[in-house]
Amino acid sequence: MDNDHTKSTEALEKELAEARARIRELEQRIAPDSAEQLGNDVFEHHRHAVFYLDPSNGDIRWVNLAATELYGYTREEMTSLNVSDINIMPLEEVAPLMKQVRDRQRSRFLFTHRLKDGRLRNVEVYSVPMTLEGRDMLCSFVRDVTDMMDVQTVAEKSEAMQNSVLSSMNLVPFSMRKSGSYELLYIGATVERMTGYPAERYYREPELWLSRIHPDDIGRVGSQFRRLEKEGASRCDFRWQVADDSWRWFSLNMRHAPCEDGNEDCICVMGLCWDITQRKRVEKKLLEREERYRTIADFTHDWEFWLGPEGTFLYVSPSFERMTGYRPEELKADPDLLFNSIIHPMDRDYVHNALIDGLHSTDTLSFDFRIVTRSGEVRWIGHVSQVVYDDKGDPMGRRASNRDITGLKETVQALKDRNKFIDSFMENCPATIYAKDVDGRYLFGNPRFMEYTGRPAHEVLGKTDYGLFRNNIAEQFRSGDTRVVQTGKPFFEEVTLVLESGIEHWTSSKFPLVNAEGRTLGVCGISMDVTKWRETEVSLRQMTHAVEQSPVSIAMLDTAGRIISVNPYFCTKSGYTEKDILGRKLGFLQADEDDLYDRIWKQVREGRDWHGEIRNRTRSGDILWERCSISSVRDPNGHIVNFVVVKDDITERKRLERLEKDVERIVRHDLKSPIMSFIWVPRSLRKAENITEEQSLMLADMEESAHRLLRMVNLSLDIFKMEEGSYEFSPEDLNIMRVIQNVLRDLAGATRSLKVEINVLRDGTSASDGECMVVRGEELLTHSMLSNLIKNAVEASDKGDTVTVDCRQDKENTTVRVHNRAEVPEDIRDTFFEKYATSGKKFGTGLGTYSARLIAETQGGFINMKSDAENGTTVEVSFPTRSNGACD
């Protein structure tokens, strides 16, 4: 940059000299009063700014166009200014400099000028004295060098920074050129600090560098220069005698670089040199220690090895065999043994990559891995290794130490498991767990405790009970804490809290927290909300009392069917004591030798309740009929844990039922004899010759009525068989439409007296007299069933009502719907088809609908009823349809 300034100054001096010479030449040719104008003409269009200054006071007398363009003023504005108006230096400092110019002592200056817009610019000024019209003047040439000086400043800073970095790193940069022999082009100033010789000495004495190399290292250095010429790069370490005559180790790195002049016949070399004396001393100590290391490693408990740069094992300590079961010689002979057999399969890739990649890294390695010993045992190994270097600084592989850390791993894992267990316990425990210091401030609370307080942890920890609960509750809690702190003993209590939301019952167990010296640090507590348990306990006591006082037998069984508890009534009815009953299975009471209890037990174990009647025998041998219900008890997960047996004594009812059946059987048998007389007597009288036609018809009606009565008696016998399950059903093709017509003829008198009409429909439209719809059934049963249903509908209707009988048939079933406008009383709707179910009928027995249900089910059909105030009552009965459904 200084060279650039010098060149520019020389150019200005040359231009100014030429201008002055031209002015003097022209001054001789023209009048003196035109000399000033002549100077103006010469400099008016000069490319640099030109000033005429009065050296006595610094006033600006004249400027050219370039000056107005540079400073931004007009010519009139500038000629009214003083030099101090544009120079940031005050006039008293500029005046001595103008005097130096006038005395021809100095001509070049660097100033900072201020432009009209306020910007500052660095300018180079060249001034010379002149005389115009008898007055002393200074003619100044001004050039803006701001940009040039900015570049120079950056370059100077960059060079200074580079020198600082190199100096701090103890590096000496240099460059050489070889055109025959090596010529030093540049060497950094830091060379003086490293060697004691200034940089100028190396320029002046090229042989200095070579002459100070240690004799033993001359050959190695020379070979590296030959390698440089051949390969374009080289590196070597050597000893060099510095200025104080001591020997120091240096490392030299060199590389070819293009020459600046573009000469391809010469070779330019760039390089760095740095002091490695300290490193060499460390390496020497390491080598000295290496021998000691091998000796120690042979006897150490850990497994030591040295892995060479090529991945081979240079050394393996004897402890390798103790830890792995393999001899060191086996590993040296086959390095893959470590990765293929010894290292655990799940860790092989990681360890292999770490060790092999580590051969090219300077980092210290530390990691854990598993091995499989020769005996198959898995052990944990802790590995630490670092790079080893030779005296040239080249890596020689990795030296490693491997320690068996199986015990440590197991301990750490046990601690992790324990901590995980504790954390899991704290997180999921349904109890509130907390810890306080001796002053009652909360130190810890598990999630259940925070949930109970209704606040996050940061709002609870550090506070006392008085900051979280009402005073009366806080006093309860604090009294228990104080007792534990004072006595140093655990304390258990049951606490009842009266809250706005109700009463809560809690059990609280508190114990002291002590340090290793036995000093009490605080209180830890575990509290459980037992409000529901207390309520359940009360309910259980009430239930137990109810069970004990119940007039039915109640027993509890385990999942194996053994009796585990009974109420007093069970003992009273069976005649056995509680001691005799407990532990036995329910079947020991059975009076009959069959598999009933086995079938019952199979059903209830499948989760299905059983309801039925059982014939048992008391301890005294009496028969005990009981209606029994057995149901399962399940836990919250739905698993069966117990069975409950509830039995009611129905022995007396069974006796009455048998008596009723006996009476019915006797009555039906005794009725059949007189009925037969009503059949045979009219039939015999009709054969007499003196009987009129009217009398014959009357006798025929009597005979038909007797037959009908006999059929009714027989039907009652059939109903009894159906109840007993002994009825033998004999289906036949039956025209249901004809049966309905027969029923209507039987009910004609009733319908006339009650003034109720009956409409027979087929598929919703009126049916004709000759309609045919074939079903499978027995005519007597079907006639009786439909007669009961239609008669009930007629009797329940009001005068003027209409009963509809609608028959519908598909491929599977034929249905008959009997509808009337009356509503079945709500109290018997659920038991409409049960025996003796009746309501509101003066002479109703409740047997008509009961027998209809038995008949429908016996014939393979079904029956149901729907009734409400709006739609009336519809009874629907179904029959199986004959296969072709057509009438013959």
Coordinates of C-alpha atoms in Angstrom, one line a residue, residues 462-860:
G462 CA -43.0 -25.7 51.1
K463 CA -46.4 -25.0 52.7
T464 CA -47.8 -26.3 55.9
D465 CA -51.2 -27.9 56.5
Y466 CA -52.5 -24.4 57.6
G467 CA -51.8 -23.1 54.1
L468 CA -53.7 -26.0 52.5
F469 CA -56.6 -26.9 54.8
R470 CA -59.0 -25.3 57.2
N471 CA -57.6 -24.6 60.7
N472 CA -59.5 -27.3 62.5
I473 CA -58.3 -30.0 60.0
A474 CA -54.8 -28.6 60.0
E475 CA -54.8 -28.9 63.8
Q476 CA -55.7 -32.6 63.6
F477 CA -52.9 -33.3 61.1
R478 CA -50.3 -31.3 63.1
S479 CA -51.1 -33.0 66.4
G480 CA -50.2 -36.4 64.9
D481 CA -47.0 -34.9 63.4
T482 CA -45.9 -33.4 66.7
R483 CA -46.4 -36.7 68.5
V484 CA -44.2 -38.5 66.0
V485 CA -41.4 -35.9 66.2
Q486 CA -41.5 -35.8 70.0
T487 CA -41.6 -39.5 70.6
G488 CA -39.6 -40.7 67.6
K489 CA -42.0 -43.6 67.2
P490 CA -44.5 -44.5 64.6
F491 CA -48.1 -43.5 65.2
F492 CA -51.3 -44.9 63.8
E493 CA -54.7 -43.2 64.0
E494 CA -58.1 -43.1 62.5
V495 CA -59.2 -39.6 61.5
T496 CA -62.7 -38.4 60.9
L497 CA -62.9 -35.2 58.8
V498 CA -66.0 -33.1 58.8
L499 CA -66.0 -31.3 55.5
E500 CA -68.5 -29.2 53.6
S501 CA -68.9 -32.0 51.1
G502 CA -69.6 -34.5 53.9
I503 CA -67.8 -36.7 56.4
E504 CA -64.6 -38.6 55.4
H505 CA -63.0 -41.4 57.3
W506 CA -59.2 -41.9 57.0
T507 CA -56.6 -44.2 58.4
S508 CA -53.2 -42.5 58.9
S509 CA -49.8 -44.1 59.6
K510 CA -47.0 -41.7 60.4
F511 CA -43.4 -42.5 61.2
P512 CA -40.2 -40.4 61.8
L513 CA -37.6 -39.6 59.0
V514 CA -34.2 -39.9 60.6
N515 CA -30.6 -39.4 59.2
A516 CA -27.6 -41.6 59.7
E517 CA -26.9 -40.0 63.1
G518 CA -30.5 -40.8 64.2
R519 CA -31.6 -37.2 64.3
T520 CA -35.3 -36.7 63.3
L521 CA -35.5 -34.7 60.1
G522 CA -39.3 -34.8 59.6
V523 CA -42.4 -37.0 59.3
C524 CA -43.5 -39.4 56.6
G525 CA -47.2 -40.4 56.4
I526 CA -49.4 -42.8 54.5
S527 CA -53.1 -42.2 54.6
M528 CA -56.0 -44.1 53.2
D529 CA -59.5 -42.8 52.5
V530 CA -61.7 -45.6 54.1
T531 CA -65.0 -43.7 53.8
K532 CA -66.5 -46.2 51.4
W533 CA -65.1 -49.1 53.5
R534 CA -66.8 -47.7 56.6
E535 CA -70.1 -47.3 54.6
T536 CA -69.7 -50.8 53.2
E537 CA -69.0 -52.1 56.7
V538 CA -72.2 -50.6 58.0
S539 CA -74.1 -52.0 55.0
L540 CA -72.5 -55.4 55.5
R541 CA -73.5 -55.5 59.1
Q542 CA -77.1 -54.6 58.1
M543 CA -77.0 -57.2 55.4
T544 CA -75.6 -59.8 57.7
H545 CA -78.3 -59.1 60.2
A546 CA -80.9 -59.4 57.5
V547 CA -79.5 -62.7 56.3
E548 CA -79.4 -64.1 59.8
Q549 CA -83.0 -63.1 60.4
S550 CA -84.2 -64.2 56.9
P551 CA -87.0 -66.9 56.8
V552 CA -85.2 -68.6 53.9
S553 CA -82.1 -70.8 53.8
I554 CA -79.0 -68.9 52.6
A555 CA -75.5 -70.4 52.0
M556 CA -72.3 -69.2 50.5
L557 CA -70.1 -71.6 48.5
D558 CA -66.5 -71.3 47.3
T559 CA -65.5 -71.9 43.7
A560 CA -65.1 -75.6 44.4
G561 CA -68.7 -75.9 45.6
R562 CA -67.9 -76.2 49.3
I563 CA -70.1 -74.5 51.8
I564 CA -68.3 -71.7 53.7
S565 CA -71.2 -70.0 55.5
V566 CA -74.9 -70.5 56.2
N567 CA -77.5 -68.5 58.0
P568 CA -79.4 -69.9 61.1
Y569 CA -82.5 -70.7 59.1
F570 CA -80.5 -73.1 56.9
C571 CA -79.5 -75.1 60.0
T572 CA -83.0 -75.0 61.3
K573 CA -84.6 -76.4 58.1
S574 CA -81.9 -79.0 57.5
G575 CA -81.5 -80.2 61.1
Y576 CA -77.7 -80.0 60.8
T577 CA -75.5 -77.7 62.9
E578 CA -73.2 -75.1 61.3
K579 CA -70.2 -77.2 62.2
D580 CA -71.7 -80.2 60.4
I581 CA -72.4 -78.2 57.3
L582 CA -69.3 -76.1 56.7
G583 CA -66.8 -77.6 54.2
R584 CA -69.3 -80.0 52.7
K585 CA -70.8 -79.8 49.2
L586 CA -74.5 -78.9 48.8
G587 CA -75.3 -82.3 47.3
F588 CA -75.0 -84.0 50.7
L589 CA -78.7 -83.0 51.3
Q590 CA -80.0 -84.7 48.2
A591 CA -82.7 -87.2 48.7
D592 CA -82.6 -88.9 45.3
E593 CA -79.7 -90.8 43.8
D594 CA -79.3 -89.0 40.5
D595 CA -76.9 -86.5 38.8
L596 CA -79.0 -83.4 39.4
Y597 CA -76.4 -81.6 41.5
D598 CA -73.7 -82.4 39.0
R599 CA -75.8 -80.8 36.3
I600 CA -76.5 -77.8 38.5
W601 CA -72.9 -77.4 39.4
K602 CA -71.8 -77.6 35.7
Q603 CA -74.3 -74.8 34.8
V604 CA -73.3 -72.4 37.6
R605 CA -69.6 -72.8 37.0
E606 CA -70.2 -71.7 33.4
G607 CA -71.5 -68.4 34.9
R608 CA -75.2 -69.2 34.3
D609 CA -77.7 -68.9 37.3
W610 CA -79.8 -71.9 38.1
H611 CA -83.4 -71.8 39.4
G612 CA -85.5 -74.9 40.2
E613 CA -86.9 -77.2 42.7
I614 CA -84.9 -79.7 44.7
R615 CA -86.0 -82.7 46.8
N616 CA -83.7 -82.9 49.8
R617 CA -83.7 -84.9 53.0
T618 CA -83.2 -83.5 56.5
R619 CA -81.0 -84.9 59.1
S620 CA -84.0 -86.7 60.6
G621 CA -84.7 -88.3 57.2
D622 CA -87.8 -86.2 56.4
I623 CA -88.3 -85.1 52.8
L624 CA -87.7 -81.4 52.3
W625 CA -88.9 -79.8 49.0
E626 CA -87.1 -76.5 48.4
R627 CA -87.3 -73.9 45.6
C628 CA -83.6 -73.1 45.0
S629 CA -81.7 -70.3 43.3
I630 CA -77.9 -70.5 42.8
S631 CA -76.0 -67.5 41.4
S632 CA -72.4 -66.5 41.0
V633 CA -70.5 -63.7 42.8
R634 CA -67.9 -61.9 40.6
D635 CA -65.0 -59.7 41.4
P636 CA -64.5 -56.3 39.6
N637 CA -62.7 -58.2 36.8
G638 CA -65.6 -60.4 36.2
H639 CA -64.0 -63.6 37.7
I640 CA -66.3 -65.9 39.8
V641 CA -65.2 -65.9 43.4
N642 CA -68.2 -67.4 45.2
F643 CA -71.7 -68.8 44.8
V644 CA -74.8 -67.8 46.7
V645 CA -77.6 -70.3 47.4
V646 CA -81.1 -69.2 48.4
K647 CA -83.6 -71.9 49.2
D648 CA -87.3 -71.6 50.2
D649 CA -89.2 -74.5 51.8
I650 CA -92.1 -75.5 49.5
T651 CA -92.8 -78.9 51.1
E652 CA -96.3 -77.8 52.1
R653 CA -97.1 -76.5 48.6
K654 CA -95.9 -79.7 47.1
R655 CA -98.3 -81.6 49.4
L656 CA -101.2 -79.4 48.4
E657 CA -100.4 -79.8 44.7
R658 CA -100.3 -83.6 45.0
L659 CA -103.6 -83.4 46.9
E660 CA -105.1 -81.2 44.2
K661 CA -104.0 -83.5 41.4
D662 CA -105.4 -86.5 43.3
V663 CA -108.7 -84.7 43.7
E664 CA -108.8 -83.6 40.0
R665 CA -107.9 -87.1 38.9
I666 CA -110.8 -88.6 41.1
V667 CA -113.2 -85.9 39.9
R668 CA -112.4 -86.5 36.2
H669 CA -112.7 -90.3 36.6
D670 CA -116.0 -90.0 38.5
L671 CA -117.5 -87.6 36.0
K672 CA -116.9 -89.8 33.0
S673 CA -119.5 -92.5 34.1
P674 CA -122.6 -90.2 34.3
I675 CA -121.4 -88.4 31.1
M676 CA -121.4 -91.7 29.3
S677 CA -125.0 -92.2 30.4
F678 CA -126.0 -88.9 28.8
I679 CA -124.5 -90.2 25.6
W680 CA -126.1 -93.7 25.5
V681 CA -129.5 -92.8 26.8
P682 CA -130.4 -90.2 24.1
R683 CA -128.9 -92.4 21.5
S684 CA -131.2 -95.4 22.6
L685 CA -134.3 -93.2 22.9
R686 CA -133.8 -91.9 19.3
K687 CA -134.1 -95.5 18.1
A688 CA -137.7 -95.8 19.5
E689 CA -140.5 -95.8 17.0
N690 CA -142.8 -93.3 18.8
I691 CA -140.2 -90.4 18.9
T692 CA -141.2 -87.3 16.9
E693 CA -138.8 -85.4 14.7
E694 CA -138.6 -82.6 17.2
Q695 CA -137.9 -85.0 20.1
S696 CA -135.2 -86.7 18.0
L697 CA -133.5 -83.3 17.4
M698 CA -133.6 -82.5 21.1
L699 CA -132.1 -85.9 21.9
A700 CA -129.4 -85.4 19.3
D701 CA -128.5 -82.0 20.9
M702 CA -128.3 -83.7 24.3
E703 CA -126.0 -86.4 22.9
E704 CA -123.8 -83.7 21.2
S705 CA -123.6 -81.8 24.5
A706 CA -122.7 -84.9 26.3
H707 CA -119.9 -85.6 23.8
R708 CA -118.7 -82.0 24.2
L709 CA -118.7 -82.5 27.9
L710 CA -116.7 -85.7 27.6
R711 CA -114.2 -84.0 25.3
M712 CA -113.8 -81.3 27.9
V713 CA -113.1 -83.9 30.6
N714 CA -110.7 -85.6 28.3
L715 CA -109.1 -82.3 27.5
S716 CA -108.5 -81.6 31.1
L717 CA -106.8 -85.0 31.3
D718 CA -104.6 -84.0 28.3
I719 CA -103.8 -80.7 30.0
F720 CA -102.7 -82.5 33.0
K721 CA -100.4 -84.8 30.9
M722 CA -99.0 -81.7 29.2
E723 CA -98.1 -80.3 32.6
E724 CA -96.5 -83.5 33.5
G725 CA -94.7 -83.7 30.1
S726 CA -96.2 -87.1 29.3
Y727 CA -98.6 -86.0 26.6
E728 CA -98.1 -87.8 23.2
F729 CA -98.9 -85.3 20.4
S730 CA -100.3 -86.7 17.2
P731 CA -100.5 -84.0 14.6
E732 CA -102.8 -84.1 11.5
D733 CA -103.7 -81.8 8.6
L734 CA -106.3 -79.4 10.0
N735 CA -108.4 -76.7 8.2
I736 CA -108.1 -73.9 10.7
M737 CA -110.9 -71.9 9.0
R738 CA -113.4 -74.8 9.6
V739 CA -112.3 -75.1 13.3
I740 CA -113.0 -71.3 13.7
Q741 CA -116.4 -71.7 12.2
N742 CA -117.2 -74.5 14.6
V743 CA -116.1 -72.3 17.5
L744 CA -118.3 -69.5 16.3
R745 CA -121.3 -71.9 16.3
D746 CA -120.6 -72.9 19.9
L747 CA -120.4 -69.3 20.9
A748 CA -123.4 -68.1 18.9
G749 CA -125.6 -67.9 22.0
A750 CA -123.1 -65.9 24.0
T751 CA -122.5 -63.4 21.2
R752 CA -126.3 -62.9 20.7
S753 CA -126.8 -62.3 24.4
L754 CA -123.8 -60.0 24.8
K755 CA -124.6 -58.3 21.4
V756 CA -121.0 -58.7 20.2
E757 CA -120.1 -59.4 16.6
I758 CA -117.3 -61.6 15.4
N759 CA -115.6 -60.9 12.0
V760 CA -113.3 -63.6 10.5
L761 CA -110.6 -62.2 8.3
R762 CA -108.0 -63.8 6.0
D763 CA -104.9 -61.7 5.5
G764 CA -106.9 -58.7 6.6
T765 CA -110.0 -59.1 4.4
S766 CA -113.3 -60.8 5.1
A767 CA -113.2 -64.6 4.8
S768 CA -116.0 -66.5 3.0
D769 CA -117.6 -69.6 4.5
G770 CA -115.7 -72.0 2.2
E771 CA -112.2 -70.7 3.1
C772 CA -109.5 -73.3 3.7
M773 CA -106.2 -72.9 5.5
V774 CA -104.4 -76.1 6.4
V775 CA -102.2 -76.4 9.5
R776 CA -100.6 -79.2 11.5
G777 CA -102.3 -80.0 14.8
E778 CA -105.0 -81.9 16.7
E779 CA -108.5 -80.7 16.2
L780 CA -109.7 -81.2 19.8
L781 CA -106.8 -79.2 21.2
T782 CA -107.1 -76.5 18.6
H783 CA -110.8 -76.1 19.0
S784 CA -110.5 -75.9 22.8
M785 CA -107.6 -73.3 22.5
L786 CA -109.4 -71.0 20.0
S787 CA -112.7 -71.4 21.9
N788 CA -111.1 -70.1 25.1
L789 CA -109.4 -67.2 23.4
I790 CA -112.4 -66.0 21.3
K791 CA -114.7 -66.5 24.3
N792 CA -112.5 -64.4 26.5
A793 CA -112.4 -61.6 23.8
V794 CA -116.3 -61.7 23.5
E795 CA -116.8 -61.6 27.3
A796 CA -114.4 -58.7 27.7
S797 CA -116.1 -56.6 25.0
D798 CA -118.8 -54.0 25.5
K799 CA -122.2 -54.2 23.8
G800 CA -121.9 -53.3 20.1
D801 CA -118.2 -54.1 19.9
T802 CA -116.7 -56.3 17.3
V803 CA -114.1 -59.1 17.8
T804 CA -111.9 -59.8 14.9
V805 CA -110.2 -63.2 14.1
D806 CA -107.5 -62.6 11.5
C807 CA -105.8 -65.6 9.9
R808 CA -102.5 -65.3 8.1
Q809 CA -100.2 -67.9 6.6
D810 CA -96.7 -68.1 5.2
K811 CA -94.4 -71.1 4.3
E812 CA -93.4 -71.7 7.9
N813 CA -96.2 -70.6 10.2
T814 CA -99.9 -69.8 10.3
T815 CA -101.0 -67.2 12.8
V816 CA -104.4 -66.5 14.2
R817 CA -104.9 -63.0 15.8
V818 CA -107.9 -62.5 18.1
H819 CA -108.5 -58.8 18.8
N820 CA -111.0 -56.9 20.9
R821 CA -111.1 -53.2 22.1
A822 CA -110.9 -54.0 25.8
E823 CA -107.6 -53.6 27.7
V824 CA -106.1 -56.4 29.9
P825 CA -105.6 -55.1 33.4
E826 CA -102.0 -54.1 33.9
D827 CA -101.6 -56.2 37.1
I828 CA -101.9 -59.5 35.2
R829 CA -100.2 -58.6 31.8
D830 CA -96.9 -60.2 32.8
T831 CA -98.7 -63.4 34.1
F832 CA -101.5 -63.5 31.5
F833 CA -100.7 -67.1 30.5
E834 CA -99.8 -68.3 34.0
K835 CA -102.0 -70.8 35.9
Y836 CA -104.9 -69.2 37.9
A837 CA -104.1 -65.7 36.5
T838 CA -107.3 -63.7 36.5
S839 CA -108.6 -60.2 37.2
G840 CA -112.0 -58.7 37.3
K841 CA -114.0 -61.7 36.0
K842 CA -116.6 -62.8 38.5
F843 CA -116.3 -66.5 37.7
G844 CA -112.9 -66.5 36.1
T845 CA -110.5 -69.4 37.0
G846 CA -107.4 -68.3 35.2
L847 CA -107.2 -71.7 33.4
G848 CA -108.3 -70.7 29.9
T849 CA -105.2 -68.8 28.8
Y850 CA -103.0 -71.2 30.7
S851 CA -104.4 -74.2 28.8
A852 CA -104.1 -72.2 25.5
R853 CA -100.4 -71.7 26.2
L854 CA -99.9 -75.4 26.9
I855 CA -101.7 -76.4 23.8
A856 CA -99.9 -73.9 21.5
E857 CA -96.5 -75.0 22.8
T858 CA -97.4 -78.7 22.6
Q859 CA -98.4 -78.3 18.9
G860 CA -95.0 -76.6 18.1

